[in-house]
GROMACS .gro file of C-alpha atoms in nm:
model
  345
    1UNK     CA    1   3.698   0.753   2.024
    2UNK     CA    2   3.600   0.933   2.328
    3UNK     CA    3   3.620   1.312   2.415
    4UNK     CA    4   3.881   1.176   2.695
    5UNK     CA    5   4.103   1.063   2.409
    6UNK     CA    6   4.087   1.408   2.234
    7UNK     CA    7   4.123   1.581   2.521
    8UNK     CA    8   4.492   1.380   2.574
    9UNK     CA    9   4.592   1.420   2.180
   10UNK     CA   10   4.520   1.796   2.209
   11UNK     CA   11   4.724   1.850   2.537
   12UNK     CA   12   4.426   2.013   2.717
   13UNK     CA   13   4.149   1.900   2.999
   14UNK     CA   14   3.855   1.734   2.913
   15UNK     CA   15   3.647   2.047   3.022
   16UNK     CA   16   3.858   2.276   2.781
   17UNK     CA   17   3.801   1.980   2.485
   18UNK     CA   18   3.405   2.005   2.583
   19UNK     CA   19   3.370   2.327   2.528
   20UNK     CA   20   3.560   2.371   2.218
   21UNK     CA   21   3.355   2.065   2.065
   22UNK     CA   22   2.999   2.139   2.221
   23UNK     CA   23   2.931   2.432   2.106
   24UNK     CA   24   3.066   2.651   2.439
   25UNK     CA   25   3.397   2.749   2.278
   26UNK     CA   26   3.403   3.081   2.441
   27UNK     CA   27   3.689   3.109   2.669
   28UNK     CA   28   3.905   2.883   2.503
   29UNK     CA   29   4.228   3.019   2.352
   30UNK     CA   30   4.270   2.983   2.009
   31UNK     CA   31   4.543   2.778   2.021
   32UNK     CA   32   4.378   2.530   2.225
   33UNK     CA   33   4.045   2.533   2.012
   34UNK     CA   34   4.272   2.505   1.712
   35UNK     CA   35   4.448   2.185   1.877
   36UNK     CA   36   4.072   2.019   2.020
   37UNK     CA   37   3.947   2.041   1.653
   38UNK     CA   38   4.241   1.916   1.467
   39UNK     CA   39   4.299   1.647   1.690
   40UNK     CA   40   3.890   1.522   1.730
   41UNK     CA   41   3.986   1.555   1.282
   42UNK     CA   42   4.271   1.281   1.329
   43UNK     CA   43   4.128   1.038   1.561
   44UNK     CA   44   3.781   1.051   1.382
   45UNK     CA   45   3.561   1.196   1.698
   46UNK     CA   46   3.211   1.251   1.600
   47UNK     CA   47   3.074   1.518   1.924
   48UNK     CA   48   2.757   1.304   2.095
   49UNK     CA   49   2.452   1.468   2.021
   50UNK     CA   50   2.293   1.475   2.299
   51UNK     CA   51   2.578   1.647   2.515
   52UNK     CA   52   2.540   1.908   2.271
   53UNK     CA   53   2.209   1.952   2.305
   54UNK     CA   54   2.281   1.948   2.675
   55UNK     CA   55   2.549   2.242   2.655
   56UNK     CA   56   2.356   2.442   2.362
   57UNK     CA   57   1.989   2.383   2.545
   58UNK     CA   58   1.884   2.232   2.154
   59UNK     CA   59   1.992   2.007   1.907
   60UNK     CA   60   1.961   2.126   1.582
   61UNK     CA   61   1.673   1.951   1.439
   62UNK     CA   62   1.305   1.989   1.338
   63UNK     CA   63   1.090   1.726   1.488
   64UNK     CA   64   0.809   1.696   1.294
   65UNK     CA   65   0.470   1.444   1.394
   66UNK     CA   66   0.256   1.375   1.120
   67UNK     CA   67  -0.077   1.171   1.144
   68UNK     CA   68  -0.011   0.926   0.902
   69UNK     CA   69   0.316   0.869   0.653
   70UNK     CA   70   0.117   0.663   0.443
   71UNK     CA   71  -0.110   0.995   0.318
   72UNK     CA   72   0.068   1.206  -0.006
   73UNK     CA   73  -0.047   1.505   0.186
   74UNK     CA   74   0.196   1.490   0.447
   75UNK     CA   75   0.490   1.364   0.242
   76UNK     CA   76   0.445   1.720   0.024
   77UNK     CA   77   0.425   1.884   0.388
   78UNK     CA   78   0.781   1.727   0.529
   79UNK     CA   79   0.918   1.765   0.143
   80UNK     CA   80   0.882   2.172   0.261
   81UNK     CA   81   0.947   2.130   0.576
   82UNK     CA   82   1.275   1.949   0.467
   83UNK     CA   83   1.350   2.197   0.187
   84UNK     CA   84   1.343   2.465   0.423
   85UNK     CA   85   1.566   2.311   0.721
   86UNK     CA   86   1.793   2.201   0.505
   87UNK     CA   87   1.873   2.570   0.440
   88UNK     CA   88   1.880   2.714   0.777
   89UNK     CA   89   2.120   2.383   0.852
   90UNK     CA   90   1.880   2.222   1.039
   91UNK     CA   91   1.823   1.835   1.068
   92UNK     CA   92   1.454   1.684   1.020
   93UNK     CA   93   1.325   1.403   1.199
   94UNK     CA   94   0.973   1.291   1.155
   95UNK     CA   95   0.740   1.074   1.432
   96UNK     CA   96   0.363   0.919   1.359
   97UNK     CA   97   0.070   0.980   1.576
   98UNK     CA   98  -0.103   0.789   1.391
   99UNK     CA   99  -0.436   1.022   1.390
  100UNK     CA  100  -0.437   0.971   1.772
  101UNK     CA  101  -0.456   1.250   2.009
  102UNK     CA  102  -0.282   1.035   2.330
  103UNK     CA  103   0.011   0.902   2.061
  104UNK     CA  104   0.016   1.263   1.942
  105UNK     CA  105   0.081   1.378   2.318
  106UNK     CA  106   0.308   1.073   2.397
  107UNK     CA  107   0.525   1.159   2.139
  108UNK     CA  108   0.573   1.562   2.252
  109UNK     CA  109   0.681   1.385   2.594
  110UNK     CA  110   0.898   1.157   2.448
  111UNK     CA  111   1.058   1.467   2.199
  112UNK     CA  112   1.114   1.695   2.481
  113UNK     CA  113   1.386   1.483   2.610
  114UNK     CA  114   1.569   1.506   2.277
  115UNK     CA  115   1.563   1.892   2.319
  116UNK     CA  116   1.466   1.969   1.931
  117UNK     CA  117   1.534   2.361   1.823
  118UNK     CA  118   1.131   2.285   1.669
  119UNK     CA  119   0.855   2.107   1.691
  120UNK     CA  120   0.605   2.071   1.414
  121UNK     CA  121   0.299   1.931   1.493
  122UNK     CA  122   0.075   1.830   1.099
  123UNK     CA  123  -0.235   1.719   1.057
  124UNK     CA  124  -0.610   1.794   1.131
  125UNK     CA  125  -0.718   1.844   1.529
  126UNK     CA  126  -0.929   1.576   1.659
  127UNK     CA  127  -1.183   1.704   1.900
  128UNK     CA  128  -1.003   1.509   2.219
  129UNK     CA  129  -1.100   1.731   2.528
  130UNK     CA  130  -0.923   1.475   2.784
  131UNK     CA  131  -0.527   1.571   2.625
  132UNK     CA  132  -0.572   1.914   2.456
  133UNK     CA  133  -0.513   2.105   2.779
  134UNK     CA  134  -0.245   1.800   2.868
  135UNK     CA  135  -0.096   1.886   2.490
  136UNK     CA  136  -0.124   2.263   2.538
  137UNK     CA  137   0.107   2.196   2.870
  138UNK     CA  138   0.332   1.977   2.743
  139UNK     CA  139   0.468   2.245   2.454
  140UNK     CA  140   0.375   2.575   2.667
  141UNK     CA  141   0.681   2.389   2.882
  142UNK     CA  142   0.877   2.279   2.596
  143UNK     CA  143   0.858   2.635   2.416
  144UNK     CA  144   0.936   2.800   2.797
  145UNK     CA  145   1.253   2.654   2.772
  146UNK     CA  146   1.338   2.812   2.457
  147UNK     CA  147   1.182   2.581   2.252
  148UNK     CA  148   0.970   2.691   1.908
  149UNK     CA  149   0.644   2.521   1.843
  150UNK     CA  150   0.445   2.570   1.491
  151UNK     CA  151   0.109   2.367   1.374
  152UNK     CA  152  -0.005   2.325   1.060
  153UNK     CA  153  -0.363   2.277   1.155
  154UNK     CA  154  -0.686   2.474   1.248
  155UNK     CA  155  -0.617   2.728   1.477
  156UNK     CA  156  -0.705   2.731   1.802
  157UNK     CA  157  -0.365   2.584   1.965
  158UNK     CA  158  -0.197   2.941   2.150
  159UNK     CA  159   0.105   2.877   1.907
  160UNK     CA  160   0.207   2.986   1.562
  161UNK     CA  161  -0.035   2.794   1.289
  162UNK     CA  162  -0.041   2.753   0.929
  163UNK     CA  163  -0.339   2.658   0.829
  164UNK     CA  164  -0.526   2.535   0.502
  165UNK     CA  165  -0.850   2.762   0.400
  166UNK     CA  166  -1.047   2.403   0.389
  167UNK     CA  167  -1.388   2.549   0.454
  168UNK     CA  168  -1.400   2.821   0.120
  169UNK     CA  169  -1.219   2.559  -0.112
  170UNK     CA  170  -1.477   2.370  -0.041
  171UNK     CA  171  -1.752   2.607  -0.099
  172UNK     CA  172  -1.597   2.730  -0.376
  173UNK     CA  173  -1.545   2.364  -0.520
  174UNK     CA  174  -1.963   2.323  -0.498
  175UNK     CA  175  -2.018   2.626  -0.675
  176UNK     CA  176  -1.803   2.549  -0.952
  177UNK     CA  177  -1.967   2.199  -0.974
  178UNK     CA  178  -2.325   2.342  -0.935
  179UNK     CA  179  -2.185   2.583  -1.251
  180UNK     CA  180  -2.124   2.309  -1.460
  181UNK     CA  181  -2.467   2.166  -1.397
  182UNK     CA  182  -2.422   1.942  -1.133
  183UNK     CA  183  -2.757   1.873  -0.927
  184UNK     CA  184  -2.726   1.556  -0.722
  185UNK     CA  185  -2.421   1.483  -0.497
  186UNK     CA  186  -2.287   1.225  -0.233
  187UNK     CA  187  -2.078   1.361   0.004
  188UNK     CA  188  -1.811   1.091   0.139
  189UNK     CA  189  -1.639   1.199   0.464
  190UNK     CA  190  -1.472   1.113   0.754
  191UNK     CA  191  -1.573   1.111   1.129
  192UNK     CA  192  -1.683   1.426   1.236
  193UNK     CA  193  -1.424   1.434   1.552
  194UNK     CA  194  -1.155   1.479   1.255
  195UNK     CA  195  -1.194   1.886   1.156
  196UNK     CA  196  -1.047   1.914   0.864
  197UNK     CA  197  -1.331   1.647   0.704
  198UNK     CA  198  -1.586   1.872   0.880
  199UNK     CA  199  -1.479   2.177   0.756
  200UNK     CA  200  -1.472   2.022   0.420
  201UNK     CA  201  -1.843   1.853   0.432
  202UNK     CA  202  -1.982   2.157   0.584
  203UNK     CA  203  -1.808   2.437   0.341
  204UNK     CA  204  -1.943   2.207   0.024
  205UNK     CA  205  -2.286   2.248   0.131
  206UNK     CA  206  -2.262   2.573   0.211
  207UNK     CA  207  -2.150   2.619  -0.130
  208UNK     CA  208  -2.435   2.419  -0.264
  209UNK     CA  209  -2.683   2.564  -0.054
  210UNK     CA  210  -2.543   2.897  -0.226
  211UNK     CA  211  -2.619   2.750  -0.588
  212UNK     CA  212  -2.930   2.692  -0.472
  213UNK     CA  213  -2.916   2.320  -0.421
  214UNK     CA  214  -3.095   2.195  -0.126
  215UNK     CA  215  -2.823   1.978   0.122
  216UNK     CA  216  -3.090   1.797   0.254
  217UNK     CA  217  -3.137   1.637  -0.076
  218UNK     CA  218  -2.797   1.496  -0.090
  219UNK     CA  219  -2.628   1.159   0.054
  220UNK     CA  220  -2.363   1.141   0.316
  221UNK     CA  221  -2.146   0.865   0.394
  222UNK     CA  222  -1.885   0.887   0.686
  223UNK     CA  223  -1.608   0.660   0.678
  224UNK     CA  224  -1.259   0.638   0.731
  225UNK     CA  225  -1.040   0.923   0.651
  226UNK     CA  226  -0.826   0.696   0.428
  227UNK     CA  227  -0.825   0.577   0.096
  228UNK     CA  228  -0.959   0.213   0.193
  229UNK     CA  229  -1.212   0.430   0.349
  230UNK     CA  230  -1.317   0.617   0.051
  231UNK     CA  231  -1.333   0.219  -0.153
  232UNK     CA  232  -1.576   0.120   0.138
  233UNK     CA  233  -1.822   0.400   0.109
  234UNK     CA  234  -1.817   0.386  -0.320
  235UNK     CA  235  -1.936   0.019  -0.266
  236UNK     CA  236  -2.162   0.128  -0.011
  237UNK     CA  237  -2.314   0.360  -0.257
  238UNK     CA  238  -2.300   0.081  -0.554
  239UNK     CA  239  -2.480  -0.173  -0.343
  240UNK     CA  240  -2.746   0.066  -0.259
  241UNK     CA  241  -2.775   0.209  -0.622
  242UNK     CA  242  -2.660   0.497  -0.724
  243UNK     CA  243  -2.974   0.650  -0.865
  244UNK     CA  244  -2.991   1.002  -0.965
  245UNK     CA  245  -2.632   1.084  -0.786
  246UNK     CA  246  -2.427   1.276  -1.095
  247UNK     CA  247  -2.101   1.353  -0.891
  248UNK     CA  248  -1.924   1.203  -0.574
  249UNK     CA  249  -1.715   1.443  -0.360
  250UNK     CA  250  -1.492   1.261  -0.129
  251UNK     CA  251  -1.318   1.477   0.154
  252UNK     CA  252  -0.933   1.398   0.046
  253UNK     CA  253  -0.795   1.327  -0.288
  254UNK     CA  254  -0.716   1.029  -0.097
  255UNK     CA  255  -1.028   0.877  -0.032
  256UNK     CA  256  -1.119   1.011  -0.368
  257UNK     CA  257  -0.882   0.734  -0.544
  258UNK     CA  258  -1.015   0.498  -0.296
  259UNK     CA  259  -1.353   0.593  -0.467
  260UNK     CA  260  -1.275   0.539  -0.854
  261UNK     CA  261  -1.093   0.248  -0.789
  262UNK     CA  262  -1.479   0.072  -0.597
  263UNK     CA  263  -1.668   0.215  -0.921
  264UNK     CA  264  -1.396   0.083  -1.187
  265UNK     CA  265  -1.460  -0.249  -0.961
  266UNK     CA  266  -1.779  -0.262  -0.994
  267UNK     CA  267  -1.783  -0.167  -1.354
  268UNK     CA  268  -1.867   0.211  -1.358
  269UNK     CA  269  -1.638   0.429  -1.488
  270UNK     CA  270  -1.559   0.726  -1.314
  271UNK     CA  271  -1.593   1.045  -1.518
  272UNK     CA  272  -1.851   0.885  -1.744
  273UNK     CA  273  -2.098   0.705  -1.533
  274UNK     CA  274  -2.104   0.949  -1.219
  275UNK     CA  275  -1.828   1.230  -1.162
  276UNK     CA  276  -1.572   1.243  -0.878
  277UNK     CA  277  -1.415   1.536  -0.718
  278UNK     CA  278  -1.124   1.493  -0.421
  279UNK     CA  279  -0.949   1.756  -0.223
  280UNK     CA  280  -0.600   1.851  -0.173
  281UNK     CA  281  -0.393   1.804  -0.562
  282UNK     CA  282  -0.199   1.539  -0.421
  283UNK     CA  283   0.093   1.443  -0.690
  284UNK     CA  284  -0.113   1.116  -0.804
  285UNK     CA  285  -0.451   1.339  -0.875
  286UNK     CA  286  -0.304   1.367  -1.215
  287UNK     CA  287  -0.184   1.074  -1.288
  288UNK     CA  288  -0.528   0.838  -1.221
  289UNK     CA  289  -0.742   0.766  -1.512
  290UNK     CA  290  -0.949   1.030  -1.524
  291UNK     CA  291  -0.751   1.308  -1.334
  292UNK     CA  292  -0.932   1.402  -1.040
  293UNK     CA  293  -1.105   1.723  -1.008
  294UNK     CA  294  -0.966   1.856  -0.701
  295UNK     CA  295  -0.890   2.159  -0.478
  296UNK     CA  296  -0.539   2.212  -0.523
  297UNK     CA  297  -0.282   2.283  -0.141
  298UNK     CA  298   0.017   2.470  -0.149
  299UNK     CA  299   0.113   2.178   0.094
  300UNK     CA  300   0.554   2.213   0.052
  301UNK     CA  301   0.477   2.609   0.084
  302UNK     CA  302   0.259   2.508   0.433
  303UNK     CA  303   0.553   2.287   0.534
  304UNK     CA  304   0.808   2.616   0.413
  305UNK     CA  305   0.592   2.865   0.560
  306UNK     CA  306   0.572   2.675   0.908
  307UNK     CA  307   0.978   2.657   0.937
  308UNK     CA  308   0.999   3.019   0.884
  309UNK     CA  309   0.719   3.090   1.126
  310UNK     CA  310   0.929   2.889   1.379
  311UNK     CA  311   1.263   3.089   1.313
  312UNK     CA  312   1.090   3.423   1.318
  313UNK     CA  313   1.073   3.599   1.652
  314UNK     CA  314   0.720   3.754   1.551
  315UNK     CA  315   0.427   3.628   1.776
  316UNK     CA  316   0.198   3.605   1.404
  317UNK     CA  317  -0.159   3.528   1.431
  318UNK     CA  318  -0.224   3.199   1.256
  319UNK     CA  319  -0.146   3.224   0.826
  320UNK     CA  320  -0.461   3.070   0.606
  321UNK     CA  321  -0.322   2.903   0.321
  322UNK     CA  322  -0.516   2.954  -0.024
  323UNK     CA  323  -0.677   2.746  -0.191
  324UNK     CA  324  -0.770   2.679  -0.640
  325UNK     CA  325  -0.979   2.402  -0.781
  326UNK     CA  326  -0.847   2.249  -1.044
  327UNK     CA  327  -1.108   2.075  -1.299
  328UNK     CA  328  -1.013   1.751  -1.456
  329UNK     CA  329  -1.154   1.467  -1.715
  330UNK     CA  330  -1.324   1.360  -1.375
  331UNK     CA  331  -1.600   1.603  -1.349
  332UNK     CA  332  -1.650   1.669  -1.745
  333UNK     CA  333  -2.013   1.895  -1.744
  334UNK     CA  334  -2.360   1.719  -1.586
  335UNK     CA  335  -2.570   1.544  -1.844
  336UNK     CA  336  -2.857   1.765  -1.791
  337UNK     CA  337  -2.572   2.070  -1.883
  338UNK     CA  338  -2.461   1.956  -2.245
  339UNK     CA  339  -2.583   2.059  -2.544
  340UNK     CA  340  -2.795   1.821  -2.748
  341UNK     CA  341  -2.609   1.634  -2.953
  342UNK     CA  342  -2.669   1.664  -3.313
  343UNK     CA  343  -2.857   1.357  -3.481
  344UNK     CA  344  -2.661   1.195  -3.764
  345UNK     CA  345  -2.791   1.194  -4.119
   0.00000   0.00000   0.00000
C-alpha cells in the first residue's frame, strides 16, 4: 500500500493524507484526519520512516555507536540506554566502531542521513588528532540542526558527557589491595592511545604510590584491550615466571577473565597461587571461579543517565559516575598478611 492509495480510500489529496500521517496534521480538519487514519487502518499502510523524519526533521530513535558488542560493558550500557528510550517512546538502534576513531566518524556521517532525535556515542576516546576536530564537526552540524548528542566517555568532547570516575576507582582499588597486604603487582593494560586503560594504570599506581609501594617496582604489560588480550599477557607473565608477583590487576574485568583462564591453563590457580583483580563488575565477575575482585560501574544508570541528559534542555557540565570495589574469593589477603597458622598437635 502506498500513501496514493490512502489518499483515494479517504477521499482527500495526497498532500492532505501526508500530513495527517507524517506527523504535520495541523491544518487538517478533523474529519479528514479521522478518514486518512481509518482508512491507512483498513488497507494496512505502515507511514515510511524516512518521510517522517523528513516532515518532523527526526525520526524517533536513539542511535547509539559502541566500540565493540562483543564487551559485557557495553551491553549493560545499551540495556540503560534501551530501558530508558523505551519510556520516552523512543526506538534504539545500535552501530560498531569497532574501537576505531575513522569507523567511529564514518558512522556519525552515515547516521546523519537517518536524522536520529540522538546520538550516543560509548566507549573510551582514542587519542586520534587527525578526526577529533573532523568528529567535533560532524555532530556540532548534526546537533545545529536540532539534533541531541551525549557521550559516555572522558570529557573533553563540547557536548553533554557521562563519564565513569576510572582514575579514583582505581586508586582506591590499590589502596584497598595494599590494605590487605598486597606488595608486588603486575599491571596488565591496554595501549596507552585508549584513555580509559590509562586512566586506570595510572590511578592504580597512584594509589599504590599512596600505600607506600614504589610503582617502579612493579611489572607492566600492554596488550590488547580485550579478553584474548588479557590471556596473552597472563602467559606472557607465566613464561617469564611469575616470581614474587602476589596479585595481577588487569584494566577491564574483561581482560581480567582472559587472565584466570592463561593461569588455570597453565596450572595456577587464580586466587590461590597469585590474586587477580579486574575493573568494571561486569555480570560474569561473579559467576567465574573465583569471583573477581573488581571495581563495580553503574554502567545501565550511565546508559539511563545519558538518555536523560539528551532530553533535558540543560547545557550540564559533564556527570562523573561513582565508582565501589567489590572484594571477591579472587584477592583473599597476601600471604605475608595472614596470621600464622596454628601447628597441629
Amino acid at each position: 500500500m502506498t500513501l496514493q492509495d490512502v489518499a483515494a480510500e479517504a477521499r482527500v489529496s495526497l498532500a492532505t493524507a501526508s500530513r495527517a500521517l507524517n506527523g504535520g496534521s495541523r491544518g487538517v480538519r478533523s474529519e479528514n484526519l479521522a478518514r486518512v487514519r481509518a482508512a491507512a487502518a483498513r488497507l494496512g499502510y505502515v507511514p515510511n520512516a524516512s518521510a517522517q523524519a523528513t516532515a518532523k526533521g527526526s525520526t524517533q530513535t536513539v542511535a547509539l555507536v559502541v566500540s565493540d558488542v562483543a564487551d559485557p560493558y557495553y551491553s549493560a550500557i545499551a540495556a540503560g540506554i534501551t530501558d530508558a528510550a523505551e519510556a520516552n517512546g523512543l526506538v534504539v538502534t545500535m552501530t560498531v566502531a569497532d574501537r576505531s576513531p575513522r569507523r567511529e566518524l564514518e558512522l556519525v556521517r552515515g547516521l546523519r542521513g537517518h536524522r536520529p532525535q540522538i546520538i550516543v556515542l560509548a566507549g573510551s576516546r582514542i587519542d586520534d588528532s587527525e578526526t577529533e576536530q573532523e568528529l567535533i564537526d560532524e555532530l556540532a552540524q548534526y546537533r545545529d540542526t536540532g539534533g541531541r548528542v551525549v557521550l559516555i566517555s572522558q570529557p573533553g568532547l563540547p557536548f553533554p558527557t557521562v563519564t565513569v570516575d576510572n582514575t579514583h576507582g582505581a586508586e582506591t582499588l590499590a589502596r584497598t589491595m595494599a590494605q590487605a597486604g598486597y606488595r608486588r603487582y603486575a599491571i596488565i593494560c591496554g595501549p596507552d592511545r585508549i584513555k580509559t586503560s590509562l586512566d586506570r594504570w595510572r590511578g592504580f599506581t597512584t594509589g599504590l604510590r599512596a600505600s607506600g609501594i614504589e610503582s617502579d617496582d612493579q611489572v607492566l604489560i600492554r596488550t590488547q584491550f580485550t579478553r584474548s588480550g588479557g590471556y596473552d599477557a597472563a602467559r606472557e607473565l607465566v613464561e617469564r615466571g611469575l616470581g614474587d608477583i602476589e596479585l595481577i590487576f588487569a584494566v577491564s574485568d574483561t581482560m581480567a577473565i582472559g587472565v584466570m583462564t592463561a593461569l588455570r591453563d597453565a596450572g595456577l590457580e587464580p586466587g590461590r597461587d597469585v590474586a587477580v583483580a579486574g575493573f568494571d563488575d561486569i555480570s560474569s565477575a561473579i559467576d567465574v571461579v573465583p569471583a573477581l575482585t573488581t571495581v563495580a560501574v553503574p554502567l545501565r544508570e550511565a546508559g539511563i543517565e545519558a538518555v536523560r541528559l539528551a532530553l533535558s534542555d540543560d547545557e550540564a557540565p559533564p556527570m562523573r559516575i561513582p565508582t565501589t570495589v567489590h572484594v571477591r574469593e579472587s584477592t583473599p589477603r597476601a600471604p605475608s598478611a595472614r596470621p600464622p597458622t596454628e601447628p597441629s598437635t
